Coordinates of C-alpha atoms and ligand atoms in Angstrom, one line a residue:
Chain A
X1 CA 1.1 -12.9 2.2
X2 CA -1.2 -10.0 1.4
X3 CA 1.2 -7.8 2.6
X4 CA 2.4 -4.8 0.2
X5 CA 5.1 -2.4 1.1
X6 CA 6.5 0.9 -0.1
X7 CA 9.9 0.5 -1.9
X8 CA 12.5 3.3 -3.7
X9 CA 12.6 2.9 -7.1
X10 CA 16.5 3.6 -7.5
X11 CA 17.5 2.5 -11.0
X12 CA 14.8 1.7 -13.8
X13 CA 17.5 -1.6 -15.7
X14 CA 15.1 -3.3 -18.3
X15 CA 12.8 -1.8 -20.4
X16 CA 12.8 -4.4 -23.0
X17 CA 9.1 -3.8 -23.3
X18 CA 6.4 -2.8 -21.5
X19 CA 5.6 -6.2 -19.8
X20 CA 9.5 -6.7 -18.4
X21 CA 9.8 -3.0 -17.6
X22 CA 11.7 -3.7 -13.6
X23 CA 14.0 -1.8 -11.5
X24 CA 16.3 -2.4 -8.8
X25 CA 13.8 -1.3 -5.7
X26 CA 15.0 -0.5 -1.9
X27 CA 13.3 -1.5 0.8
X28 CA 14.7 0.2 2.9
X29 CA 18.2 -0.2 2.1
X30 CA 16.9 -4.2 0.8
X31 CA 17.1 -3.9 -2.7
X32 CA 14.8 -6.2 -4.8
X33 CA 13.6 -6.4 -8.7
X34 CA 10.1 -5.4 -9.2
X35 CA 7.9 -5.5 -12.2
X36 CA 7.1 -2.1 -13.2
X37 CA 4.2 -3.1 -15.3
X38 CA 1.0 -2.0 -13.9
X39 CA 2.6 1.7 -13.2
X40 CA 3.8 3.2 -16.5
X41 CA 4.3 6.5 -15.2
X42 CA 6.7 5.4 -12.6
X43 CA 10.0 6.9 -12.8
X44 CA 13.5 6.4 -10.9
X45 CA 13.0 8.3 -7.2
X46 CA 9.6 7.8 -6.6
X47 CA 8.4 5.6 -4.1
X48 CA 5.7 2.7 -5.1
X49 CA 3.9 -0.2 -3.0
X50 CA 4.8 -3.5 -3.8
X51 CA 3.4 -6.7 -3.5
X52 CA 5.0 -9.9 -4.3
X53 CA 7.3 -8.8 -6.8
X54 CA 5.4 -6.3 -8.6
X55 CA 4.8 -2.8 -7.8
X56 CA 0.9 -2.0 -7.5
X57 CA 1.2 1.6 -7.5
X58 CA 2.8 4.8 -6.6
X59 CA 2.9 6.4 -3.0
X60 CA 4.3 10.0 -1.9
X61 CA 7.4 9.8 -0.4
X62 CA 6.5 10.9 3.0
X63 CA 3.8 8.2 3.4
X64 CA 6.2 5.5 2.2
X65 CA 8.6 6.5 5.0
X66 CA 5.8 6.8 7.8
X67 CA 4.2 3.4 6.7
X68 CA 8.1 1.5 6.6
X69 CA 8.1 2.7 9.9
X70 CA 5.4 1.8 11.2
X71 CA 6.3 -1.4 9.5
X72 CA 9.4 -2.0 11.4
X73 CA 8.3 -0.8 14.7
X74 CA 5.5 -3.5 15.1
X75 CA 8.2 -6.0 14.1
X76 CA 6.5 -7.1 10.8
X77 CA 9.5 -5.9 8.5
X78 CA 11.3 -9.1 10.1
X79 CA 8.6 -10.9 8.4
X80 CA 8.7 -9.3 5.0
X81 CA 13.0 -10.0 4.9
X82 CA 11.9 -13.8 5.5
X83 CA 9.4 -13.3 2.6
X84 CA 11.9 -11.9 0.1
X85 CA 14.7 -14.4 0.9
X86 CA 12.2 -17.0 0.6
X87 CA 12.1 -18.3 4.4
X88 CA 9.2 -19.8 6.2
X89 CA 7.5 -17.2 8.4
X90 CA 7.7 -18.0 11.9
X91 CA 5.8 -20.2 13.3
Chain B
X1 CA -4.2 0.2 26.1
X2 CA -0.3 -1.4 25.6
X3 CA 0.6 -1.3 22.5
X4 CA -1.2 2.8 21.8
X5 CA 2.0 4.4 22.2
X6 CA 3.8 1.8 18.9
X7 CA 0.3 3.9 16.4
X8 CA 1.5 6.0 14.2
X9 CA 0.1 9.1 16.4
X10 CA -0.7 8.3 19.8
X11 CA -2.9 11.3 20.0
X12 CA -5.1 10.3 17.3
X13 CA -6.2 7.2 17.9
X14 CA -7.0 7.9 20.9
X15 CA -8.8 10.9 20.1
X16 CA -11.0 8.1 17.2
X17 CA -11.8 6.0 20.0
X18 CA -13.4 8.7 22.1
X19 CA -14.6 9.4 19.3
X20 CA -15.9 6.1 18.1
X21 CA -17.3 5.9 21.6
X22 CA -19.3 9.0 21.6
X23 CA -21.5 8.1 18.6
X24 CA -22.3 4.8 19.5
X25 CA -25.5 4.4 20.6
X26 CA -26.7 0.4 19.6
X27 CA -25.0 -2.7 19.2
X28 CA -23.5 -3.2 15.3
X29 CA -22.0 -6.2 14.3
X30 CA -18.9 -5.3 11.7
X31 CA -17.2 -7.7 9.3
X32 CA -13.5 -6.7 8.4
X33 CA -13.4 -9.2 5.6
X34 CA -9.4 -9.1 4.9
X35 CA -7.3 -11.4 7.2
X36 CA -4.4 -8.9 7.2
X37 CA -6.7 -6.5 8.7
X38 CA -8.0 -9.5 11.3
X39 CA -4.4 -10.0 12.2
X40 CA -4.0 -5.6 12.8
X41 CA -7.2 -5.7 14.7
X42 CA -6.3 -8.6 16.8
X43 CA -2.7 -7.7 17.4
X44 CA -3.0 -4.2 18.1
X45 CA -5.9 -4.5 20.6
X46 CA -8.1 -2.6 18.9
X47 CA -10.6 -5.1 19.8
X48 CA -10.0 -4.9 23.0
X49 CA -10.8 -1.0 23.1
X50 CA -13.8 -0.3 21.1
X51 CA -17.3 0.0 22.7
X52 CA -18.7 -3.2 23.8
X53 CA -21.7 -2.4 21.3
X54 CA -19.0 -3.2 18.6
X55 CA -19.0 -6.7 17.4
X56 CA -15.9 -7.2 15.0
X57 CA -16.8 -10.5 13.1
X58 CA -13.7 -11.9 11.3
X59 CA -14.1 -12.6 7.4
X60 CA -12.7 -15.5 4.9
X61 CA -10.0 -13.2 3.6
X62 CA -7.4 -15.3 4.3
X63 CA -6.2 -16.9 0.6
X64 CA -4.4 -19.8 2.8
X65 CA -7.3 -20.6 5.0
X66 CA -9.7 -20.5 1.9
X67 CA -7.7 -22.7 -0.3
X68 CA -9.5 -26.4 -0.7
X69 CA -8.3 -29.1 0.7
X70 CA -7.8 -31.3 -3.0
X71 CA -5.5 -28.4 -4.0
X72 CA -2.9 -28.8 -1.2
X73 CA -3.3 -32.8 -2.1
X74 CA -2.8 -31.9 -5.9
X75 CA 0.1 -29.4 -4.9
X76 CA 2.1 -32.2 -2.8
X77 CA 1.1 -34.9 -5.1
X78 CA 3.1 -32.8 -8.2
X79 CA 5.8 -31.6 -5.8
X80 CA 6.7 -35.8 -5.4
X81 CA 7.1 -36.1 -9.1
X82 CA 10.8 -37.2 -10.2
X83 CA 10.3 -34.2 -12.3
X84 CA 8.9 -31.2 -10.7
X85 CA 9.9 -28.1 -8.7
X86 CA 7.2 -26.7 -7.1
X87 CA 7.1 -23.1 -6.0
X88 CA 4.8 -21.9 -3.2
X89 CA 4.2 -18.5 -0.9
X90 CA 5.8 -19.3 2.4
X91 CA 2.3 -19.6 4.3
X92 CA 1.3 -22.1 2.2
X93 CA 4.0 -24.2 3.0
X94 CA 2.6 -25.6 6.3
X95 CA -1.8 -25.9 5.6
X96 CA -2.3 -29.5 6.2
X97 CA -3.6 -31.0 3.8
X98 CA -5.5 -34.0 3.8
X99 CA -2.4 -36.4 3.8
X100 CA -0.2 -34.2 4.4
X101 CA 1.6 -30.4 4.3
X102 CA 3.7 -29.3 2.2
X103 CA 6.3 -29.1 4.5
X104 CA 6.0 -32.9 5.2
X105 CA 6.2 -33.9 1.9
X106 CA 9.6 -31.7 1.5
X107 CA 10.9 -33.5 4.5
X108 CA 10.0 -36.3 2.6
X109 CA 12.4 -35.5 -0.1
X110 CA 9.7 -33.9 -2.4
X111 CA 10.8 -30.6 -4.4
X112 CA 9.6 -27.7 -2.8
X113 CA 10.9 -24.1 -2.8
X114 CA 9.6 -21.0 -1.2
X115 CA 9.6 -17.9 -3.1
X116 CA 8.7 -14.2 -2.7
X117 CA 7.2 -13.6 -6.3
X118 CA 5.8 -15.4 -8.8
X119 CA 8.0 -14.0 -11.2
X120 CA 10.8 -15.9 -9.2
X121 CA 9.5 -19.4 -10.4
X122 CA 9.8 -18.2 -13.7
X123 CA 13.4 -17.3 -13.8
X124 CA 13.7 -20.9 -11.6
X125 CA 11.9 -22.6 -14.8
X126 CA 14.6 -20.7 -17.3
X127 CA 17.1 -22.0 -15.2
X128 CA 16.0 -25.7 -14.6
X129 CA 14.9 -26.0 -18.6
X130 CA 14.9 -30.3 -17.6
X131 CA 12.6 -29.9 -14.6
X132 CA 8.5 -28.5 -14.6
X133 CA 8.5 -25.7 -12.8
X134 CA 4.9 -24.9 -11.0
X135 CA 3.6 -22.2 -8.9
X136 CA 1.2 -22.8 -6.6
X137 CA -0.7 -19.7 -7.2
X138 CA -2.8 -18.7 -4.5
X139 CA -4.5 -15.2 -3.5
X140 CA -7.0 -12.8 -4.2
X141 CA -7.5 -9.9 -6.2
X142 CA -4.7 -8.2 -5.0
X143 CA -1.8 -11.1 -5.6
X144 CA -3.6 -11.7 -9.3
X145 CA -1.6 -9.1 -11.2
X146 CA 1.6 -11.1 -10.4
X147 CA 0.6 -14.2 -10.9
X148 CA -1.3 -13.0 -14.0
X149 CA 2.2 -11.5 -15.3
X150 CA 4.6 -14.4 -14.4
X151 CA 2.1 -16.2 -17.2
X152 CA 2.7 -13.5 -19.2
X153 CA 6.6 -13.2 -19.0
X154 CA 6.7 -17.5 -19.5
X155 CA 5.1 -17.0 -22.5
X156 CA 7.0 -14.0 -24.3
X157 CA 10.6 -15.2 -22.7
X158 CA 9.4 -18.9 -24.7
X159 CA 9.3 -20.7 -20.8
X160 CA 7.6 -24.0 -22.1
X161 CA 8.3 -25.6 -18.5
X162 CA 6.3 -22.9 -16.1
X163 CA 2.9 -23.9 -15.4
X164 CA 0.5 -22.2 -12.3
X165 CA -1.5 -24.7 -10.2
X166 CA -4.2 -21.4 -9.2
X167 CA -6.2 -21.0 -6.2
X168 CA -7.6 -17.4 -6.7
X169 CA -10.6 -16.3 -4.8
X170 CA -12.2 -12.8 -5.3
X171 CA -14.1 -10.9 -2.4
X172 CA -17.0 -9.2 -3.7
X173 CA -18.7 -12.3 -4.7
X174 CA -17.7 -13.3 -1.0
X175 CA -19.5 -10.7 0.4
X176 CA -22.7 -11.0 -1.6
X177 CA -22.5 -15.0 -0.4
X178 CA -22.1 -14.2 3.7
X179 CA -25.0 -10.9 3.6
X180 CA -27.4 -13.3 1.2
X181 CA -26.8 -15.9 3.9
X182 CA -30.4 -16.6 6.0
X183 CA -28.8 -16.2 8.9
X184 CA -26.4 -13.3 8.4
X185 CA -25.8 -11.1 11.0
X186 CA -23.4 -8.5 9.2
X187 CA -24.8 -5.1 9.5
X188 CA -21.4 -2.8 7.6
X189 CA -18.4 -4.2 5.7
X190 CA -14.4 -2.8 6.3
X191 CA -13.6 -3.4 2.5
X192 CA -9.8 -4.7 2.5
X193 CA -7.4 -1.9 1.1
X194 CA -5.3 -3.7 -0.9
X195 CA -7.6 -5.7 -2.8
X196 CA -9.6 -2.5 -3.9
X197 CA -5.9 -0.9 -4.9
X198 CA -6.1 -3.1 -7.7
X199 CA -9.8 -3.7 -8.5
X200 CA -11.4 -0.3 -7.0
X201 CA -14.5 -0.6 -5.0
X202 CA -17.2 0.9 -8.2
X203 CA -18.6 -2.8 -7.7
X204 CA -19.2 -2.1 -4.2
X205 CA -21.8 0.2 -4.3
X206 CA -24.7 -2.0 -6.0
X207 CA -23.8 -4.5 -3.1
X208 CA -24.3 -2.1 -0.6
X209 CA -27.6 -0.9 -1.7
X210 CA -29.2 -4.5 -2.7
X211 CA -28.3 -5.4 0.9
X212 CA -28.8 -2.5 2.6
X213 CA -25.4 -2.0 4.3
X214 CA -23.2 0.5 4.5
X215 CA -19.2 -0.1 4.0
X216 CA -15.6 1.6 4.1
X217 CA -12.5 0.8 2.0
X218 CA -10.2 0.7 4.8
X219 CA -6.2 0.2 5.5
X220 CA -4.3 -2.1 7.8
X221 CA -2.7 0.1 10.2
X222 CA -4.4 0.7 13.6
X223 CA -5.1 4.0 12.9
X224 CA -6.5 3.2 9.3
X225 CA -8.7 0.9 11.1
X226 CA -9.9 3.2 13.8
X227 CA -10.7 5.6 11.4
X228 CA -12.9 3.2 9.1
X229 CA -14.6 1.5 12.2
X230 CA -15.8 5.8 12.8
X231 CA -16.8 6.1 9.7
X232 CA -18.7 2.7 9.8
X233 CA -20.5 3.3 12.7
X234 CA -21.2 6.2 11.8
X235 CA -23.2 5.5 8.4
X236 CA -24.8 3.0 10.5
X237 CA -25.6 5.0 13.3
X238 CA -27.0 7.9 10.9
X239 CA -29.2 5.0 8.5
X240 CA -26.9 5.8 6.0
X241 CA -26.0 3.4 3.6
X242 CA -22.9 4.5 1.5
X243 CA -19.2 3.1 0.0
X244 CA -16.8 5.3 1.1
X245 CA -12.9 5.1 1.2
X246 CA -11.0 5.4 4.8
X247 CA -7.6 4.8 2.3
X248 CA -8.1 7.1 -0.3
X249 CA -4.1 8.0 0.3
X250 CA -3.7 4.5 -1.3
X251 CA -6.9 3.2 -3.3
X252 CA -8.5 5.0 -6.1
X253 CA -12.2 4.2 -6.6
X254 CA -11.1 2.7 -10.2
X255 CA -8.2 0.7 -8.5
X256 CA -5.2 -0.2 -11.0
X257 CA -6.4 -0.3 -14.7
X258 CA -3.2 -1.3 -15.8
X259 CA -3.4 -4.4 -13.6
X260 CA -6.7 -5.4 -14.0
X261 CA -6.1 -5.6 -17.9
X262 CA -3.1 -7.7 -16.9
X263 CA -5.6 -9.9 -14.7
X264 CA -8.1 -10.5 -17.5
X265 CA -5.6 -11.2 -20.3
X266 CA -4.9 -14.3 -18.6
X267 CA -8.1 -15.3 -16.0
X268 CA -11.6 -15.4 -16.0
X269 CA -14.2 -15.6 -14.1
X270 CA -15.3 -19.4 -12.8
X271 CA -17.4 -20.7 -9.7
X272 CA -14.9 -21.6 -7.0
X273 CA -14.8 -23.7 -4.0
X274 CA -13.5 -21.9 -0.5
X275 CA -12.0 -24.5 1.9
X276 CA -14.9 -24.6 5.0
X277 CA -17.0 -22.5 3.0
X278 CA -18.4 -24.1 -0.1
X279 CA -18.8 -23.2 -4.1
X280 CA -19.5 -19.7 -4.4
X281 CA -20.6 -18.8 -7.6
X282 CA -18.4 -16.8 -10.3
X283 CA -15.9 -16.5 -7.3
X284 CA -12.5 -17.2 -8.3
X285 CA -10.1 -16.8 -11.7
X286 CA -8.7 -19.7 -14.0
X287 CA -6.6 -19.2 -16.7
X288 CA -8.2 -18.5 -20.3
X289 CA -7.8 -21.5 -23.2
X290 CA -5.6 -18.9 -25.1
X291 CA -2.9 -19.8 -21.9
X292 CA -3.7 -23.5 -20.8
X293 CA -0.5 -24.6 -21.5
X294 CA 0.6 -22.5 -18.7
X295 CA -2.7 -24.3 -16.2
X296 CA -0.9 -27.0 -14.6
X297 CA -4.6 -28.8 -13.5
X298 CA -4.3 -29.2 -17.9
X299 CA -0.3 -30.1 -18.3
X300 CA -0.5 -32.9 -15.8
X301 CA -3.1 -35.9 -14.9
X302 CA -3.4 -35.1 -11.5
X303 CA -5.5 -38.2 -9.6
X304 CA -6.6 -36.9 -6.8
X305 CA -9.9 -37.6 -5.5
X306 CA -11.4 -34.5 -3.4
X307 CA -11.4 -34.9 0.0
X308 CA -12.7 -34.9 3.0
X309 CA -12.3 -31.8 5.6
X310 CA -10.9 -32.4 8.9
X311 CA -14.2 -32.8 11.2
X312 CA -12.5 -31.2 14.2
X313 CA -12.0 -28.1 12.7
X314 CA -14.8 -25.4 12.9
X315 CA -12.3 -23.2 10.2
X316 CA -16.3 -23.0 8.1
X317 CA -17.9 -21.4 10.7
X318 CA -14.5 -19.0 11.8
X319 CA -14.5 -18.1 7.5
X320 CA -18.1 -17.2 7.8
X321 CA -17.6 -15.5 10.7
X322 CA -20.3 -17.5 12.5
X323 CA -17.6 -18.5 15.5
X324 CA -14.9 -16.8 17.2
X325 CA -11.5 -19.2 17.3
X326 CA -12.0 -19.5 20.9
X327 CA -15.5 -20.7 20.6
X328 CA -12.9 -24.0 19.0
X329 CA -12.9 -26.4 21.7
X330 CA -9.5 -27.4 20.0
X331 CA -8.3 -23.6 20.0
X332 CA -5.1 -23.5 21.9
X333 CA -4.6 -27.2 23.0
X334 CA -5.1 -29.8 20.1
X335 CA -4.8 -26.9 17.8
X336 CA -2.3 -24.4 18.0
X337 CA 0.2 -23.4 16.1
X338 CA 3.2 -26.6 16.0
X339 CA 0.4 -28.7 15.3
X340 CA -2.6 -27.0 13.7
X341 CA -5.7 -28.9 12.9
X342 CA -6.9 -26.3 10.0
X343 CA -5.4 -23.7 7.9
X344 CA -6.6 -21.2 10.0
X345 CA -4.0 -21.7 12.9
X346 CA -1.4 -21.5 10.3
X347 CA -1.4 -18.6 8.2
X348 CA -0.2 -14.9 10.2
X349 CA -3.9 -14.2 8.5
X350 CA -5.4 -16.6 9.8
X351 CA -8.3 -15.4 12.5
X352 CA -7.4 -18.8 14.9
X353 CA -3.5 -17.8 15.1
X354 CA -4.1 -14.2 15.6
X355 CA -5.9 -15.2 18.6
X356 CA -3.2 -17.5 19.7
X357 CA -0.7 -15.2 19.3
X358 CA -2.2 -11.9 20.2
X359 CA -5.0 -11.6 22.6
X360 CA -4.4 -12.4 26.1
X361 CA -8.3 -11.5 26.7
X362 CA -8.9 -14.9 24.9
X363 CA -7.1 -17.3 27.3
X364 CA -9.2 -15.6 30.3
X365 CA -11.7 -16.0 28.9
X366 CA -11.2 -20.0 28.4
Ligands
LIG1 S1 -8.7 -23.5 16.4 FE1 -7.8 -25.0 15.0 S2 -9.3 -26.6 14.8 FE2 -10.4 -24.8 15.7 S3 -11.2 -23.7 13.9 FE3 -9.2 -22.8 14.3 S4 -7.9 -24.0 12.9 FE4 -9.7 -25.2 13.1

């Protein structure tokens, strides 16, 4: 669970105020909402690491794509799509 | 070396084992304290490859394995009220309790959903405005910030029905409790990446120098960890005793400011008890008076009377890093993970599946 990943920020949609502020993120072609509270200075096209929901903070693009895949090469992107649609990991 | 061609670059790692190799000159035990990096360590071999002088000693950083055994009875005891929906991480779902799992109890008919984010159970609460909504909110530092916020959000959208049942342990006071141990055998830390990406690792330093050992903020890929186990040994083998930061791609030494005000808008600092381990003073977060309406150990009269561990499972002595999981005479046939004796076995961070599941070495050596 203590997993964070890099995500896309592709479109910033609610910025009622600072503590809602979220945009539609892509995991690799997944697309999620995250919180985009605790970066500020995030803006649509940059990449950011996520963990459970909320984006922790932001990551150059190149080592976002390096660490998704490494990710999905030692099989443990499987396990964050069963996070995200809310399935048990495997046993 | 199987899985050395799946690294990120081959060349490298193996170029920081020779490496790791060629400085070593005495035995150092290490302590990786984050299960996530446990898990890496185990799964990619890495322990199989370093210097036999290098003892990797696995840490309590596993939120699932740590949380008490009352607080898995308080979270299926509120998940078979008429009334309640309760959220949980997916790991969670199958610690045993002291009755019984979660999972049991939602075969049982209880409500139990998993979810990805906190922030999920809120919009479940907005949408169930009959039901009580809570979420069993485990972690450490690094999972704070969102369960932190989901308070938050509940409060500003006017979500009356969201309450957190929390389970939040934080490492630094961890590590103070296993090096002021009598018997501690832990000679250089591998901070755990992610945590520091939120708090930072300033902290760090007056731990190191009160007891005298030497630490690196370090990632969760093999290659991170190669490179943090160098620079490790390599304070150690030069009498150095320093905090440095093997992720500095990643972790800034202030962490994320912006979180940690999030964090302390809604927690403080309390004594907490780790499952296997004990109380460890001004360890853990609970939420602030100004939010108790949102603590779901206030909002409901939970009767549960704390209970007793499991005495088969050694899980105390894996957290403290006193055992290996195949010192378990359970590890692999009464335990394992269908049926899993302690929490340990369950979670992917957990230092007694990680065995199970990764390192052959272990089974020859049973
Ligand atoms: S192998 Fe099972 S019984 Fe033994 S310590 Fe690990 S979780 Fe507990």
């Amino acid at each position: 669970m203590c997993l964070a990943i890099p995500g896309k920020i592709e479109k910033i949609d609610n910025t009622f105020d600072e503590t809602f502020r979220s945009a539609k993120v892509s995991f690799d072609g997944i697309i999620r909402d995250v919180n985009l509270m605790m970066v500020p200075e995030a803006v649509e096209g940059d990449y950011v690491m996520v963990h459970v929901g909320v984006a922790l903070n932001i990551v150059d693009k190149e080592e976002a794509e390096q660490t998704i895949k490494y990710i999905k090469e030692i099989g443990e992107f499987d396990e964050f799509e069963r996070q995200i649609n809310g399935q048990l990991p495997e046993e | 070396m199987k899985y050395l061609d799946e690294f990120r670059d081959p060349e490298l790692a193996k170029k920081y084992i020779g490496l790791i190799k060629g400085i070593t000159t005495k035995p150092w035990t290490i302590m990786e304290i984050c299960g996530g990096q446990t898990h890496s360590l185990v799964k990619n071999g890495i322990i199989d490859v370093l210097p036999k002088e290098i003892n990797m000693v696995h840490g309590p950083g596993c939120p699932v394995c740590v949380t008490p055994v009352h607080l898995i009875d308080k979270a299926v005891f509120l998940a078979k009220q008429e009334n309640v929906i309760l959220c949980s991480f997916g790991d969670m779902i199958r610690v045993p309790g002291s009755v019984m799992s979660l999972a049991k109890a939602k075969s049982e008919g209880a409500s139990v959903k998993v979810v990805y984010s906190p922030l999920e159970a809120v919009t479940i609460a907005q949408k169930n405005p009959e039901k009580e909504v809570v979420f069993f909110a485990v972690g450490f530092e690094t999972t704070a910030p969102a369960n932190a916020l989901s308070v938050i959000q509940a409060d500003k959208m006017g979500v009356k029905n969201y309450s957190i049942l929390t389970s939040h342990v934080l490492v630094p006071p961890a590590m103070e409790a296993i090096l002021g141990a009598e018997d501690n055998k832990i000679q250089g830390f591998l901070a755990a990446g992610h945590v520091c990406t939120v708090m930072g690792y300033e902290e760090y330093f007056s731990i190191a120098k009160q007891y005298k050992t030497p630490m690196v903020v370090t990632g969760f890929e093999p290659l991170d960890l190669l490179q943090g186990i160098y620079m490790l040994v390599k304070q150690l083998e030069e009498g150095r005793i320093d905090v440095e930061n093997q992720y500095s791609r990643i972790v800034k030494r202030e962490g994320n400011v912006e979180a940690q005000k999030t964090i302390f808008e809604v927690f403080e600092i309390k004594d907490r008890d780790w499952r296997g381990v004990g109380t460890i003073s001004n360890s853990g977060y609970e939420i602030k008076e100004k939010y108790s309406q949102y603590d779901a150990d206030k909002k409901f009269a939970i009767k549960i009377e704390k209970a007793e561990e499991n005495a088969e499972c050694i899980a105390g002595e894996i957290l403290k890093g006193n055992k290996k999981p195949f010192e378990c005479i359970h590890f692999g046939k009464k335990c394992n993970p269908e049926h899993p004796l302690g929490a340990p076995m369950v979670s992917s961070e957990g230092a007694c599946a990680a065995y199970y599941h990764f390192s052959s070495d272990v089974f020859e050596l049973m």
